[in-house]
Short mmCIF file of C-alpha atoms in Angstrom, two decimals:
data_model
loop_
_atom_site.label_atom_id
_atom_site.label_comp_id
_atom_site.label_asym_id
_atom_site.label_seq_id
_atom_site.Cartn_x
_atom_site.Cartn_y
_atom_site.Cartn_z
CA UNK A 26 13.81 12.50 -31.92
CA UNK A 27 14.78 13.33 -28.32
CA UNK A 28 15.63 10.68 -25.50
CA UNK A 29 13.68 11.68 -22.36
CA UNK A 30 15.69 13.16 -19.56
CA UNK A 31 15.19 10.89 -16.72
CA UNK A 32 16.83 12.00 -13.24
CA UNK A 33 16.19 10.10 -10.10
CA UNK A 34 17.06 11.98 -6.83
CA UNK A 35 16.93 8.90 -4.31
CA UNK A 36 16.08 11.33 -1.20
CA UNK A 37 13.15 12.85 -2.75
CA UNK A 38 11.81 9.69 -4.13
CA UNK A 39 12.47 7.90 -0.73
CA UNK A 40 10.76 11.21 0.88
CA UNK A 41 7.95 10.78 -1.26
CA UNK A 42 7.75 6.50 -0.92
CA UNK A 43 7.36 7.28 2.95
CA UNK A 44 4.92 10.09 2.53
CA UNK A 45 2.60 7.50 0.62
CA UNK A 46 3.27 4.64 3.06
CA UNK A 47 2.90 7.10 6.20
CA UNK A 48 -0.30 8.72 5.21
CA UNK A 49 -2.38 6.74 2.62
CA UNK A 50 -1.49 2.98 3.54
CA UNK A 51 -1.98 3.61 7.03
CA UNK A 52 -5.82 5.26 6.28
CA UNK A 53 -6.33 2.36 4.31
CA UNK A 54 -5.52 0.17 7.06
CA UNK A 55 -7.66 1.93 9.28
CA UNK A 56 -10.53 1.84 6.81
CA UNK A 57 -10.01 -1.75 6.42
CA UNK A 58 -10.13 -2.35 10.11
CA UNK A 59 -13.44 -0.22 10.34
CA UNK A 60 -14.75 -2.27 7.67
CA UNK A 61 -13.76 -5.68 9.68
CA UNK A 62 -15.31 -4.14 12.81
CA UNK A 63 -18.62 -3.83 10.66
CA UNK A 64 -18.47 -7.24 9.64
CA UNK A 65 -18.12 -8.58 12.86
CA UNK A 66 -21.15 -6.75 13.82
CA UNK A 67 -23.14 -8.26 11.55
CA UNK A 68 -21.72 -11.95 10.98
CA UNK A 69 -22.89 -14.88 13.04
CA UNK A 70 -23.75 -15.47 15.91
CA UNK A 71 -26.60 -12.79 15.70
CA UNK A 72 -27.94 -12.16 19.13
CA UNK A 73 -31.06 -9.96 20.53
CA UNK A 74 -30.52 -6.46 18.73
CA UNK A 75 -31.01 -8.20 15.01
CA UNK A 76 -34.02 -10.47 15.89
CA UNK A 77 -36.25 -7.77 17.56
CA UNK A 78 -38.14 -4.95 16.15
CA UNK A 79 -42.09 -4.29 15.21
CA UNK A 80 -41.39 -4.09 11.42
CA UNK A 81 -42.28 -6.92 9.17
CA UNK A 82 -38.27 -7.88 8.67
CA UNK A 83 -37.69 -7.45 11.83
CA UNK A 84 -39.86 -10.23 12.98
CA UNK A 85 -39.12 -12.27 10.18
CA UNK A 86 -35.50 -14.37 11.01
CA UNK A 87 -34.88 -15.49 7.55
CA UNK A 88 -35.57 -12.09 5.97
CA UNK A 89 -33.26 -10.54 8.41
CA UNK A 90 -30.77 -13.28 8.30
CA UNK A 91 -30.86 -12.71 4.15
CA UNK A 92 -30.27 -9.14 4.47
CA UNK A 93 -27.07 -9.36 7.05
CA UNK A 94 -25.60 -12.20 5.24
CA UNK A 95 -25.76 -9.87 2.02
CA UNK A 96 -24.52 -7.11 4.31
CA UNK A 97 -21.78 -9.58 5.37
CA UNK A 98 -20.73 -10.35 1.72
CA UNK A 99 -20.57 -6.84 0.60
CA UNK A 100 -18.51 -5.77 3.48
CA UNK A 101 -16.04 -9.06 3.17
CA UNK A 102 -15.71 -8.13 -0.79
CA UNK A 103 -14.58 -4.57 -0.06
CA UNK A 104 -12.25 -5.91 3.18
CA UNK A 105 -10.46 -8.48 0.13
CA UNK A 106 -10.78 -5.66 -2.28
CA UNK A 107 -8.90 -3.01 -0.08
CA UNK A 108 -6.26 -5.46 1.18
CA UNK A 109 -5.15 -6.15 -2.46
CA UNK A 110 -4.99 -2.57 -3.09
CA UNK A 111 -3.00 -2.04 0.15
CA UNK A 112 -0.74 -5.03 -0.81
CA UNK A 113 -0.09 -3.73 -4.29
CA UNK A 114 0.47 -0.12 -2.93
CA UNK A 115 3.10 -1.40 -0.60
CA UNK A 116 4.60 -3.59 -3.34
CA UNK A 117 5.00 -0.58 -5.45
CA UNK A 118 6.20 1.60 -2.71
CA UNK A 119 8.91 -1.44 -1.99
CA UNK A 120 9.84 -1.08 -5.51
CA UNK A 121 10.35 2.37 -5.45
CA UNK A 122 12.45 2.43 -2.40
CA UNK A 123 14.73 -0.33 -4.30
CA UNK A 124 15.05 1.86 -7.21
CA UNK A 125 16.40 4.57 -4.85
CA UNK A 126 18.62 2.51 -3.35
CA UNK A 127 19.87 1.13 -6.62
CA UNK A 128 20.29 4.68 -8.10
CA UNK A 129 22.17 5.47 -5.08
CA UNK A 130 24.47 2.73 -5.38
CA UNK A 131 24.99 3.17 -9.10
CA UNK A 132 26.02 6.84 -8.47
CA UNK A 133 28.22 6.20 -5.87
CA UNK A 134 29.64 3.21 -7.94
CA UNK A 135 29.95 5.69 -10.84
CA UNK A 136 31.65 8.29 -8.79
CA UNK A 137 34.35 5.87 -7.33
CA UNK A 138 35.10 4.80 -11.14
CA UNK A 139 35.78 8.39 -12.28
CA UNK A 140 37.60 8.92 -9.40
CA UNK A 141 39.78 5.95 -9.99
CA UNK A 142 40.15 6.91 -13.22
CA UNK A 143 41.18 10.30 -12.17
CA UNK A 144 43.74 8.65 -10.28
CA UNK A 145 45.11 6.65 -12.81
CA UNK A 146 45.44 9.52 -15.18
CA UNK A 147 47.37 11.65 -12.53
CA UNK A 148 49.84 8.65 -12.38
CA UNK A 149 50.43 8.41 -15.77
CA UNK A 150 51.12 12.26 -15.91
CA UNK A 151 53.71 11.74 -13.26
CA UNK A 152 55.74 9.28 -14.91
#
């Protein structure tokens, strides 16, 4: 059975994470803000524009409020879902950045150890 050959390039990983954060997460945050603005439009207190009109539901305040409450609940659910998704993606991005940093530190530590070993071997040869 062959072992997987996993190699992490810290710089490439960091660049990819920064791309996700700068594009995807910021776009999702903008979408969340749009949902929040929509929620503010249909939430209490409701003034003139929502109570007027000539259609049957436009004149029936209870039906109008029931519809707007349903819209508000739906939009709030989307906001909550999107915020949860953003939080999890941000946590995942942070974990990947931590992996990149730890990989780089491990590489530097291994290089230092090998340098120390090589230096120790040179000292043994001189004696």
